[in-house]
GROMACS .gro file of C-alpha atoms in nm:
model
  245
    1MET     CA    1   9.053  -0.558   1.717
    2SER     CA    2   8.788  -0.298   1.799
    3GLU     CA    3   8.582  -0.401   2.085
    4GLY     CA    4   8.209  -0.529   1.859
    5GLN     CA    5   8.444  -0.558   1.525
    6ASN     CA    6   8.269  -0.792   1.324
    7LEU     CA    7   8.078  -0.975   1.612
    8PRO     CA    8   7.799  -1.184   1.510
    9ALA     CA    9   7.474  -1.063   1.620
   10LYS     CA   10   7.332  -1.081   1.952
   11PRO     CA   11   7.042  -1.323   2.007
   12GLY     CA   12   6.710  -1.150   1.953
   13ALA     CA   13   6.863  -0.851   1.752
   14THR     CA   14   6.829  -0.880   1.421
   15GLY     CA   15   6.743  -1.302   1.358
   16GLU     CA   16   7.024  -1.355   1.163
   17VAL     CA   17   7.391  -1.444   1.172
   18PRO     CA   18   7.724  -1.259   1.000
   19GLN     CA   19   7.851  -1.520   0.746
   20PRO     CA   20   8.164  -1.344   0.601
   21LEU     CA   21   8.272  -1.543   0.340
   22ALA     CA   22   7.980  -1.633   0.099
   23GLU     CA   23   7.849  -1.961   0.160
   24GLN     CA   24   8.076  -2.241  -0.089
   25ALA     CA   25   7.915  -2.624  -0.191
   26ALA     CA   26   8.124  -2.948  -0.110
   27GLU     CA   27   8.412  -2.916  -0.372
   28ILE     CA   28   8.410  -3.329  -0.562
   29VAL     CA   29   8.763  -3.385  -0.696
   30ALA     CA   30   8.716  -3.742  -0.789
   31VAL     CA   31   8.524  -4.072  -0.792
   32ARG     CA   32   8.707  -4.373  -0.749
   33ARG     CA   33   8.594  -4.731  -0.829
   34GLY     CA   34   8.700  -5.062  -0.616
   35MET     CA   35   8.856  -5.068  -0.241
   36PHE     CA   36   9.202  -4.932  -0.344
   37GLY     CA   37   9.106  -4.735  -0.714
   38GLY     CA   38   9.290  -4.903  -0.932
   39ASN     CA   39   9.249  -4.815  -1.312
   40GLY     CA   40   9.143  -5.036  -1.596
   41THR     CA   41   8.926  -5.413  -1.539
   42SER     CA   42   9.232  -5.612  -1.366
   43GLY     CA   43   9.379  -5.356  -1.136
   44ASP     CA   44   9.160  -5.409  -0.847
   45THR     CA   45   9.186  -5.732  -0.732
   46SER     CA   46   8.959  -5.705  -0.353
   47GLY     CA   47   8.654  -5.813  -0.502
   48TYR     CA   48   8.493  -5.510  -0.367
   49GLY     CA   49   8.504  -5.355  -0.827
   50ARG     CA   50   8.186  -5.196  -0.755
   51LEU     CA   51   8.204  -4.990  -0.516
   52LEU     CA   52   8.261  -4.659  -0.576
   53ARG     CA   53   8.355  -4.398  -0.354
   54VAL     CA   54   8.334  -3.958  -0.417
   55ILE     CA   55   8.575  -3.785  -0.272
   56GLU     CA   56   8.473  -3.451  -0.196
   57PHE     CA   57   8.592  -3.139  -0.021
   58PRO     CA   58   8.393  -2.932   0.278
   59GLY     CA   59   8.261  -2.643   0.103
   60GLN     CA   60   8.269  -2.297   0.314
   61SER     CA   61   8.095  -2.378   0.715
   62PRO     CA   62   7.799  -2.212   0.788
   63ARG     CA   63   7.793  -1.977   1.055
   64PRO     CA   64   7.740  -2.002   1.351
   65TYR     CA   65   8.043  -2.274   1.389
   66GLY     CA   66   7.994  -2.303   1.763
   67GLY     CA   67   8.232  -2.324   2.038
   68TYR     CA   68   8.478  -2.064   2.047
   69PHE     CA   69   8.482  -2.092   1.623
   70ASP     CA   70   8.306  -1.803   1.575
   71GLU     CA   71   8.517  -1.598   1.812
   72VAL     CA   72   8.811  -1.669   1.697
   73GLU     CA   73   8.691  -1.525   1.301
   74ASN     CA   74   8.578  -1.261   1.463
   75GLU     CA   75   8.863  -1.166   1.584
   76LEU     CA   76   9.084  -1.341   1.297
   77PHE     CA   77   8.903  -1.152   1.007
   78GLY     CA   78   8.885  -0.788   1.268
   79ALA     CA   79   9.251  -0.796   1.292
   80LEU     CA   80   9.314  -0.867   0.896
   81ASP     CA   81   9.064  -0.530   0.863
   82GLU     CA   82   9.240  -0.297   1.047
   83GLN     CA   83   9.550  -0.411   0.851
   84ASN     CA   84   9.392  -0.305   0.527
   85LEU     CA   85   9.379  -0.669   0.431
   86ALA     CA   86   9.031  -0.775   0.330
   87PRO     CA   87   8.960  -1.115   0.493
   88GLU     CA   88   8.776  -1.223   0.214
   89ARG     CA   89   9.071  -1.105  -0.026
   90ALA     CA   90   9.308  -1.348   0.284
   91ILE     CA   91   9.088  -1.659   0.354
   92GLU     CA   92   8.926  -1.876   0.094
   93LYS     CA   93   8.650  -2.004   0.283
   94VAL     CA   94   8.708  -2.130   0.644
   95VAL     CA   95   8.554  -2.514   0.754
   96VAL     CA   96   8.468  -2.700   1.003
   97HIS     CA   97   8.457  -3.020   1.038
   98ARG     CA   98   8.449  -3.352   1.263
   99GLY     CA   99   8.534  -3.125   1.540
  100GLN     CA  100   8.819  -2.944   1.405
  101LEU     CA  101   8.800  -2.498   1.270
  102THR     CA  102   9.035  -2.500   0.886
  103PHE     CA  103   9.099  -2.173   0.770
  104HIS     CA  104   9.205  -2.236   0.427
  105VAL     CA  105   9.410  -1.935   0.335
  106ARG     CA  106   9.524  -1.803  -0.002
  107ARG     CA  107   9.960  -1.850  -0.019
  108GLU     CA  108  10.042  -1.463  -0.084
  109HIS     CA  109   9.895  -1.405   0.262
  110LEU     CA  110  10.004  -1.650   0.435
  111LEU     CA  111  10.256  -1.470   0.624
  112ALA     CA  112   9.998  -1.240   0.685
  113VAL     CA  113   9.712  -1.487   0.837
  114ALA     CA  114   9.980  -1.622   1.058
  115LYS     CA  115  10.201  -1.329   1.198
  116THR     CA  116   9.783  -1.184   1.339
  117LEU     CA  117   9.720  -1.556   1.483
  118ARG     CA  118  10.052  -1.505   1.672
  119ASP     CA  119  10.092  -1.212   1.739
  120ASP     CA  120   9.706  -1.071   1.815
  121PRO     CA  121   9.632  -1.081   2.218
  122ALA     CA  122   9.275  -1.208   2.140
  123LEU     CA  123   9.399  -1.438   1.925
  124ARG     CA  124   9.772  -1.605   2.031
  125PHE     CA  125   9.868  -1.863   1.890
  126GLU     CA  126  10.215  -1.957   1.972
  127LEU     CA  127  10.256  -2.288   1.867
  128CYS     CA  128  10.331  -2.460   1.532
  129LEU     CA  129  10.267  -2.793   1.611
  130GLY     CA  130  10.383  -2.945   1.205
  131LEU     CA  131  10.359  -2.856   0.838
  132SER     CA  132  10.252  -3.207   0.680
  133GLY     CA  133  10.195  -3.213   0.260
  134THR     CA  134   9.937  -3.374   0.096
  135HIS     CA  135   9.887  -3.435  -0.290
  136PHE     CA  136   9.544  -3.431  -0.492
  137PRO     CA  137   9.633  -3.464  -0.835
  138ASP     CA  138   9.278  -3.465  -0.898
  139GLU     CA  139   9.243  -3.139  -0.811
  140ALA     CA  140   9.319  -2.891  -1.092
  141GLY     CA  141   9.521  -2.631  -1.014
  142HIS     CA  142   9.545  -2.726  -0.635
  143GLU     CA  143   9.710  -2.995  -0.639
  144LEU     CA  144   9.958  -2.979  -0.382
  145HIS     CA  145   9.851  -2.884   0.006
  146ILE     CA  146  10.019  -2.795   0.317
  147LEU     CA  147   9.856  -2.823   0.675
  148VAL     CA  148   9.969  -2.632   0.922
  149PRO     CA  149   9.801  -2.683   1.330
  150LEU     CA  150   9.818  -2.443   1.555
  151LEU     CA  151   9.768  -2.390   1.943
  152SER     CA  152   9.742  -2.205   2.160
  153ILE     CA  153   9.874  -2.165   2.473
  154THR     CA  154   9.695  -1.827   2.636
  155HIS     CA  155   9.370  -1.994   2.539
  156ASN     CA  156   9.354  -2.328   2.474
  157ARG     CA  157   9.258  -2.294   2.151
  158ARG     CA  158   9.374  -2.522   1.845
  159VAL     CA  159   9.291  -2.418   1.478
  160GLN     CA  160   9.456  -2.563   1.096
  161LEU     CA  161   9.533  -2.344   0.832
  162ASP     CA  162   9.548  -2.538   0.460
  163VAL     CA  163   9.753  -2.370   0.244
  164SER     CA  164   9.727  -2.500  -0.131
  165CYS     CA  165   9.926  -2.407  -0.480
  166PRO     CA  166   9.923  -2.571  -0.853
  167ASP     CA  167  10.161  -2.874  -0.907
  168ALA     CA  168  10.335  -2.616  -1.209
  169ASP     CA  169  10.355  -2.369  -0.952
  170PRO     CA  170  10.515  -2.552  -0.648
  171HIS     CA  171  10.594  -2.226  -0.463
  172MET     CA  172  10.469  -2.122  -0.090
  173PRO     CA  173  10.591  -1.852   0.136
  174SER     CA  174  10.806  -2.030   0.438
  175LEU     CA  175  10.658  -1.983   0.802
  176THR     CA  176  10.985  -1.970   0.910
  177PRO     CA  177  10.983  -1.577   1.011
  178VAL     CA  178  10.716  -1.659   1.208
  179TYR     CA  179  10.692  -1.968   1.373
  180PRO     CA  180  11.121  -2.095   1.375
  181ALA     CA  181  11.016  -2.449   1.469
  182ALA     CA  182  10.879  -2.499   1.104
  183ASP     CA  183  11.188  -2.526   0.987
  184TRP     CA  184  11.267  -2.929   0.958
  185HIS     CA  185  10.906  -2.992   0.893
  186GLU     CA  186  10.933  -2.739   0.556
  187ARG     CA  187  11.266  -2.967   0.398
  188GLU     CA  188  11.020  -3.281   0.511
  189THR     CA  189  10.798  -3.174   0.346
  190TRP     CA  190  10.969  -3.091   0.006
  191ASP     CA  191  11.149  -3.346   0.051
  192MET     CA  192  10.831  -3.584  -0.006
  193PHE     CA  193  10.605  -3.361  -0.175
  194GLY     CA  194  10.830  -3.146  -0.407
  195ILE     CA  195  10.661  -2.819  -0.233
  196VAL     CA  196  10.933  -2.520  -0.262
  197PHE     CA  197  10.900  -2.312   0.081
  198ASP     CA  198  10.999  -1.946  -0.093
  199GLY     CA  199  11.252  -1.796   0.204
  200HIS     CA  200  11.355  -2.078   0.383
  201PRO     CA  201  11.695  -2.052   0.495
  202ALA     CA  202  11.828  -2.417   0.428
  203LEU     CA  203  11.581  -2.605   0.173
  204THR     CA  204  11.737  -2.952   0.162
  205ARG     CA  205  11.696  -3.254   0.170
  206ILE     CA  206  11.611  -3.428   0.503
  207LEU     CA  207  11.506  -3.818   0.470
  208MET     CA  208  11.613  -3.909   0.170
  209PRO     CA  209  11.973  -3.862  -0.050
  210ASP     CA  210  12.039  -3.583  -0.187
  211ASP     CA  211  12.048  -3.680  -0.556
  212TRP     CA  212  11.761  -3.887  -0.558
  213PRO     CA  213  11.518  -3.835  -0.830
  214GLY     CA  214  11.139  -3.750  -0.725
  215HIS     CA  215  10.956  -3.697  -0.428
  216PRO     CA  216  10.843  -4.012  -0.276
  217GLN     CA  217  10.468  -3.928  -0.140
  218ARG     CA  218  10.293  -3.789  -0.463
  219LYS     CA  219  10.044  -3.983  -0.573
  220ASP     CA  220  10.247  -3.980  -0.903
  221TYR     CA  221  10.566  -4.137  -0.786
  222PRO     CA  222  10.627  -4.497  -0.907
  223LEU     CA  223  10.585  -4.809  -0.688
  224GLY     CA  224  10.931  -4.889  -0.786
  225GLY     CA  225  11.020  -5.307  -0.639
  226ILE     CA  226  11.268  -5.521  -0.822
  227PRO     CA  227  11.081  -5.851  -1.011
  228VAL     CA  228  11.073  -6.192  -0.804
  229GLU     CA  229  11.148  -6.516  -0.925
  230PHE     CA  230  11.028  -6.798  -0.873
  231LYS     CA  231  11.026  -7.184  -0.989
  232GLY     CA  232  10.901  -7.209  -1.330
  233ALA     CA  233  10.741  -6.842  -1.325
  234GLN     CA  234  10.888  -6.527  -1.247
  235ILE     CA  235  10.669  -6.213  -1.083
  236PRO     CA  236  10.757  -5.861  -1.177
  237ALA     CA  237  10.751  -5.579  -0.989
  238PRO     CA  238  10.459  -5.379  -0.827
  239ASP     CA  239  10.446  -5.071  -1.093
  240GLN     CA  240  10.494  -5.307  -1.362
  241ARG     CA  241  10.216  -5.528  -1.316
  242ARG     CA  242   9.902  -5.339  -1.168
  243SER     CA  243   9.779  -4.999  -1.183
  244TYR     CA  244   9.696  -4.776  -0.792
  245ARG     CA  245   9.619  -4.428  -0.806
   0.00000   0.00000   0.00000
Protein backbone atom coordinates (compact mmCIF):
# COMPACT_ATOMS: atom_id res chain seq x y z
CA MET A 1 0.00 0.00 0.00
CA SER A 2 1.33 3.43 -0.91
CA GLU A 3 2.10 5.79 1.95
CA GLY A 4 -0.73 8.09 2.95
CA GLN A 5 -3.35 6.31 0.85
CA ASN A 6 -6.82 6.11 2.42
CA LEU A 7 -5.54 7.31 5.78
CA PRO A 8 -7.79 9.15 8.24
CA ALA A 9 -7.61 12.91 8.35
CA LYS A 10 -5.05 14.36 10.73
CA PRO A 11 -6.56 15.98 13.81
CA GLY A 12 -7.37 19.58 13.07
CA ALA A 13 -6.91 19.22 9.30
CA THR A 14 -10.53 18.94 8.21
CA GLY A 15 -12.28 18.00 11.43
CA GLU A 16 -13.74 14.91 9.74
CA VAL A 17 -12.81 11.24 9.76
CA PRO A 18 -13.26 9.40 6.46
CA GLN A 19 -15.95 6.72 6.45
CA PRO A 20 -15.04 4.38 3.56
CA LEU A 21 -18.28 2.37 3.76
CA ALA A 22 -21.77 3.74 4.10
CA GLU A 23 -23.19 3.66 7.61
CA GLN A 24 -25.71 0.91 8.27
CA ALA A 25 -28.22 0.49 11.06
CA ALA A 26 -28.35 -2.67 13.15
CA GLU A 27 -30.28 -5.50 11.47
CA ILE A 28 -33.08 -7.11 13.49
CA VAL A 29 -33.36 -10.74 12.39
CA ALA A 30 -35.78 -12.14 14.98
CA VAL A 31 -37.81 -11.41 18.11
CA ARG A 32 -37.95 -14.36 20.49
CA ARG A 33 -40.34 -14.97 23.36
CA GLY A 34 -39.56 -16.80 26.58
CA MET A 35 -36.31 -18.25 27.87
CA PHE A 36 -35.89 -20.90 25.18
CA GLY A 37 -37.68 -19.37 22.20
CA GLY A 38 -40.38 -22.02 22.15
CA ASN A 39 -43.20 -22.01 19.62
CA GLY A 40 -46.85 -22.02 20.66
CA THR A 41 -48.34 -21.69 24.12
CA SER A 42 -46.73 -24.74 25.75
CA GLY A 43 -43.25 -24.69 24.23
CA ASP A 44 -41.57 -22.68 27.03
CA THR A 45 -41.86 -24.18 30.52
CA SER A 46 -39.31 -21.85 32.16
CA GLY A 47 -41.84 -19.38 33.58
CA TYR A 48 -40.37 -16.58 31.42
CA GLY A 49 -42.97 -16.85 28.64
CA ARG A 50 -43.53 -13.05 28.61
CA LEU A 51 -39.84 -12.29 28.12
CA LEU A 52 -39.06 -10.66 24.75
CA ARG A 53 -35.58 -10.82 23.23
CA VAL A 54 -34.60 -8.93 20.10
CA ILE A 55 -31.95 -10.69 18.02
CA GLU A 56 -30.01 -8.10 16.05
CA PHE A 57 -26.69 -7.85 14.24
CA PRO A 58 -24.62 -4.64 14.51
CA GLY A 59 -24.40 -2.43 11.44
CA GLN A 60 -21.40 -0.61 9.99
CA SER A 61 -19.41 0.91 12.84
CA PRO A 62 -18.58 4.64 12.69
CA ARG A 63 -14.97 5.77 12.59
CA PRO A 64 -12.66 6.21 14.37
CA TYR A 65 -12.70 2.67 15.72
CA GLY A 66 -9.80 3.13 18.10
CA GLY A 67 -6.56 1.24 18.68
CA TYR A 68 -5.00 -0.34 15.61
CA PHE A 69 -8.38 -1.06 13.97
CA ASP A 70 -8.38 2.10 11.83
CA GLU A 71 -4.86 1.38 10.57
CA VAL A 72 -5.75 -2.19 9.62
CA GLU A 73 -8.80 -1.02 7.67
CA ASN A 74 -6.77 1.68 5.92
CA GLU A 75 -4.07 -0.76 4.89
CA LEU A 76 -6.51 -3.43 3.72
CA PHE A 77 -8.66 -1.02 1.71
CA GLY A 78 -5.59 0.61 0.17
CA ALA A 79 -4.11 -2.77 -0.81
CA LEU A 80 -7.42 -3.84 -2.40
CA ASP A 81 -7.50 -0.57 -4.35
CA GLU A 82 -4.05 -1.31 -5.70
CA GLN A 83 -5.40 -4.64 -7.01
CA ASN A 84 -8.22 -2.79 -8.79
CA LEU A 85 -10.73 -4.30 -6.40
CA ALA A 86 -12.95 -1.62 -4.90
CA PRO A 87 -13.20 -2.22 -1.14
CA GLU A 88 -16.96 -1.62 -1.16
CA ARG A 89 -17.32 -4.51 -3.61
CA ALA A 90 -15.39 -6.95 -1.43
CA ILE A 91 -16.41 -5.78 2.06
CA GLU A 92 -20.06 -5.49 3.07
CA LYS A 93 -19.42 -3.78 6.39
CA VAL A 94 -16.84 -3.36 9.13
CA VAL A 95 -18.03 -3.99 12.67
CA VAL A 96 -16.24 -3.19 15.91
CA HIS A 97 -18.16 -4.97 18.64
CA ARG A 98 -17.06 -6.01 22.13
CA GLY A 99 -13.45 -5.15 21.39
CA GLN A 100 -13.21 -7.17 18.16
CA LEU A 101 -12.74 -6.00 14.58
CA THR A 102 -14.75 -7.99 12.03
CA PHE A 103 -14.73 -7.60 8.25
CA HIS A 104 -17.93 -8.91 6.66
CA VAL A 105 -16.63 -10.18 3.32
CA ARG A 106 -18.65 -11.10 0.24
CA ARG A 107 -18.00 -14.74 -0.50
CA GLU A 108 -16.89 -14.22 -4.11
CA HIS A 109 -14.01 -12.03 -2.88
CA LEU A 110 -13.03 -14.08 0.19
CA LEU A 111 -9.80 -15.47 -1.27
CA ALA A 112 -8.64 -12.07 -2.52
CA VAL A 113 -9.24 -10.46 0.88
CA ALA A 114 -7.62 -13.34 2.79
CA LYS A 115 -4.56 -13.36 0.52
CA THR A 116 -4.18 -9.60 0.94
CA LEU A 117 -4.42 -9.86 4.71
CA ARG A 118 -1.77 -12.58 4.69
CA ASP A 119 0.71 -11.12 2.21
CA ASP A 120 0.61 -7.33 2.56
CA PRO A 121 3.67 -6.26 4.61
CA ALA A 122 1.64 -3.80 6.67
CA LEU A 123 -0.93 -6.48 7.57
CA ARG A 124 0.79 -9.89 7.71
CA PHE A 125 -2.03 -11.97 9.19
CA GLU A 126 -0.06 -15.18 8.79
CA LEU A 127 -2.06 -17.46 11.06
CA CYS A 128 -5.63 -18.70 10.65
CA LEU A 129 -6.82 -19.66 14.13
CA GLY A 130 -9.73 -21.78 12.92
CA LEU A 131 -13.01 -21.65 11.05
CA SER A 132 -16.47 -22.22 12.47
CA GLY A 133 -20.00 -22.17 11.13
CA THR A 134 -23.26 -20.66 12.38
CA HIS A 135 -26.85 -20.97 11.25
CA PHE A 136 -29.38 -18.14 11.47
CA PRO A 137 -32.59 -19.46 9.86
CA ASP A 138 -34.37 -16.10 10.33
CA GLU A 139 -31.75 -14.10 8.38
CA ALA A 140 -33.23 -14.43 4.89
CA GLY A 141 -30.57 -14.79 2.19
CA HIS A 142 -27.75 -15.03 4.74
CA GLU A 143 -28.74 -18.06 6.76
CA LEU A 144 -25.30 -19.68 6.88
CA HIS A 145 -22.14 -17.93 8.13
CA ILE A 146 -18.51 -18.78 8.69
CA LEU A 147 -16.31 -16.92 11.14
CA VAL A 148 -12.55 -16.90 10.54
CA PRO A 149 -10.26 -15.43 13.26
CA LEU A 150 -6.83 -14.34 12.00
CA LEU A 151 -3.68 -13.47 13.92
CA SER A 152 -0.72 -11.37 12.82
CA ILE A 153 2.34 -12.74 14.58
CA THR A 154 4.43 -9.97 13.03
CA HIS A 155 2.31 -7.09 14.36
CA ASN A 156 0.51 -8.88 17.25
CA ARG A 157 -2.95 -8.01 15.92
CA ARG A 158 -6.21 -9.88 15.51
CA VAL A 159 -9.14 -9.56 13.10
CA GLN A 160 -12.11 -11.69 12.13
CA LEU A 161 -13.72 -12.43 8.78
CA ASP A 162 -17.45 -13.08 8.61
CA VAL A 163 -18.76 -14.58 5.36
CA SER A 164 -22.35 -15.58 4.64
CA CYS A 165 -24.27 -17.53 2.02
CA PRO A 166 -27.94 -18.43 1.52
CA ASP A 167 -29.36 -21.75 2.60
CA ALA A 168 -30.51 -22.30 -1.00
CA ASP A 169 -26.91 -22.02 -2.28
CA PRO A 170 -24.60 -23.14 0.57
CA HIS A 171 -21.32 -22.69 -1.30
CA MET A 172 -18.17 -20.79 -0.29
CA PRO A 173 -14.62 -20.85 -1.65
CA SER A 174 -12.22 -22.96 0.37
CA LEU A 175 -9.56 -21.06 2.28
CA THR A 176 -7.08 -23.94 2.02
CA PRO A 177 -5.13 -22.34 -0.89
CA VAL A 178 -4.37 -19.38 1.41
CA TYR A 179 -4.42 -21.03 4.83
CA PRO A 180 -3.81 -24.81 4.50
CA ALA A 181 -4.57 -25.29 8.21
CA ALA A 182 -8.25 -24.54 7.47
CA ASP A 183 -8.53 -28.02 5.92
CA TRP A 184 -10.02 -29.91 8.88
CA HIS A 185 -12.00 -26.91 10.14
CA GLU A 186 -13.79 -26.71 6.80
CA ARG A 187 -14.50 -30.44 6.93
CA GLU A 188 -16.06 -30.03 10.38
CA THR A 189 -18.13 -27.04 9.22
CA TRP A 190 -19.37 -29.02 6.23
CA ASP A 191 -20.18 -31.96 8.49
CA MET A 192 -22.07 -29.93 11.11
CA PHE A 193 -23.66 -27.17 8.96
CA GLY A 194 -23.69 -28.38 5.36
CA ILE A 195 -21.61 -25.52 3.94
CA VAL A 196 -19.85 -26.70 0.76
CA PHE A 197 -16.31 -25.34 0.42
CA ASP A 198 -15.52 -25.24 -3.29
CA GLY A 199 -11.92 -26.19 -4.04
CA HIS A 200 -11.35 -28.15 -0.82
CA PRO A 201 -8.96 -31.07 -1.47
CA ALA A 202 -11.12 -33.71 0.30
CA LEU A 203 -14.42 -32.42 1.65
CA THR A 204 -15.67 -35.42 3.62
CA ARG A 205 -17.29 -35.83 7.01
CA ILE A 206 -14.94 -35.70 9.97
CA LEU A 207 -17.21 -36.39 12.99
CA MET A 208 -20.32 -38.14 11.74
CA PRO A 209 -20.46 -41.36 9.65
CA ASP A 210 -20.27 -40.85 5.90
CA ASP A 211 -23.90 -41.92 5.43
CA TRP A 212 -25.30 -39.71 8.21
CA PRO A 213 -28.40 -37.78 7.06
CA GLY A 214 -28.37 -34.03 7.63
CA HIS A 215 -26.07 -31.69 9.53
CA PRO A 216 -26.51 -31.84 13.33
CA GLN A 217 -25.67 -28.25 14.36
CA ARG A 218 -28.19 -26.56 12.10
CA LYS A 219 -31.06 -24.95 13.97
CA ASP A 220 -33.61 -26.89 11.91
CA TYR A 221 -32.06 -30.27 12.74
CA PRO A 222 -34.49 -32.45 14.78
CA LEU A 223 -33.69 -32.97 18.45
CA GLY A 224 -34.12 -36.72 18.10
CA GLY A 225 -34.31 -39.07 21.06
CA ILE A 226 -36.38 -42.15 21.81
CA PRO A 227 -39.62 -42.61 23.79
CA VAL A 228 -39.10 -43.51 27.47
CA GLU A 229 -41.53 -45.73 29.34
CA PHE A 230 -42.30 -45.28 33.04
CA LYS A 231 -44.70 -47.29 35.18
CA GLY A 232 -48.13 -46.21 34.07
CA ALA A 233 -46.90 -43.54 31.63
CA GLN A 234 -44.97 -43.12 28.41
CA ILE A 235 -42.87 -40.02 27.69
CA PRO A 236 -42.38 -39.23 23.98
CA ALA A 237 -39.04 -38.20 22.50
CA PRO A 238 -38.06 -34.50 22.94
CA ASP A 239 -38.75 -33.55 19.34
CA GLN A 240 -42.29 -34.87 19.69
CA ARG A 241 -43.28 -33.28 23.01
CA ARG A 242 -41.87 -29.76 22.77
CA SER A 243 -41.16 -27.25 20.04
CA TYR A 244 -37.88 -25.30 20.16
CA ARG A 245 -36.11 -22.99 17.75
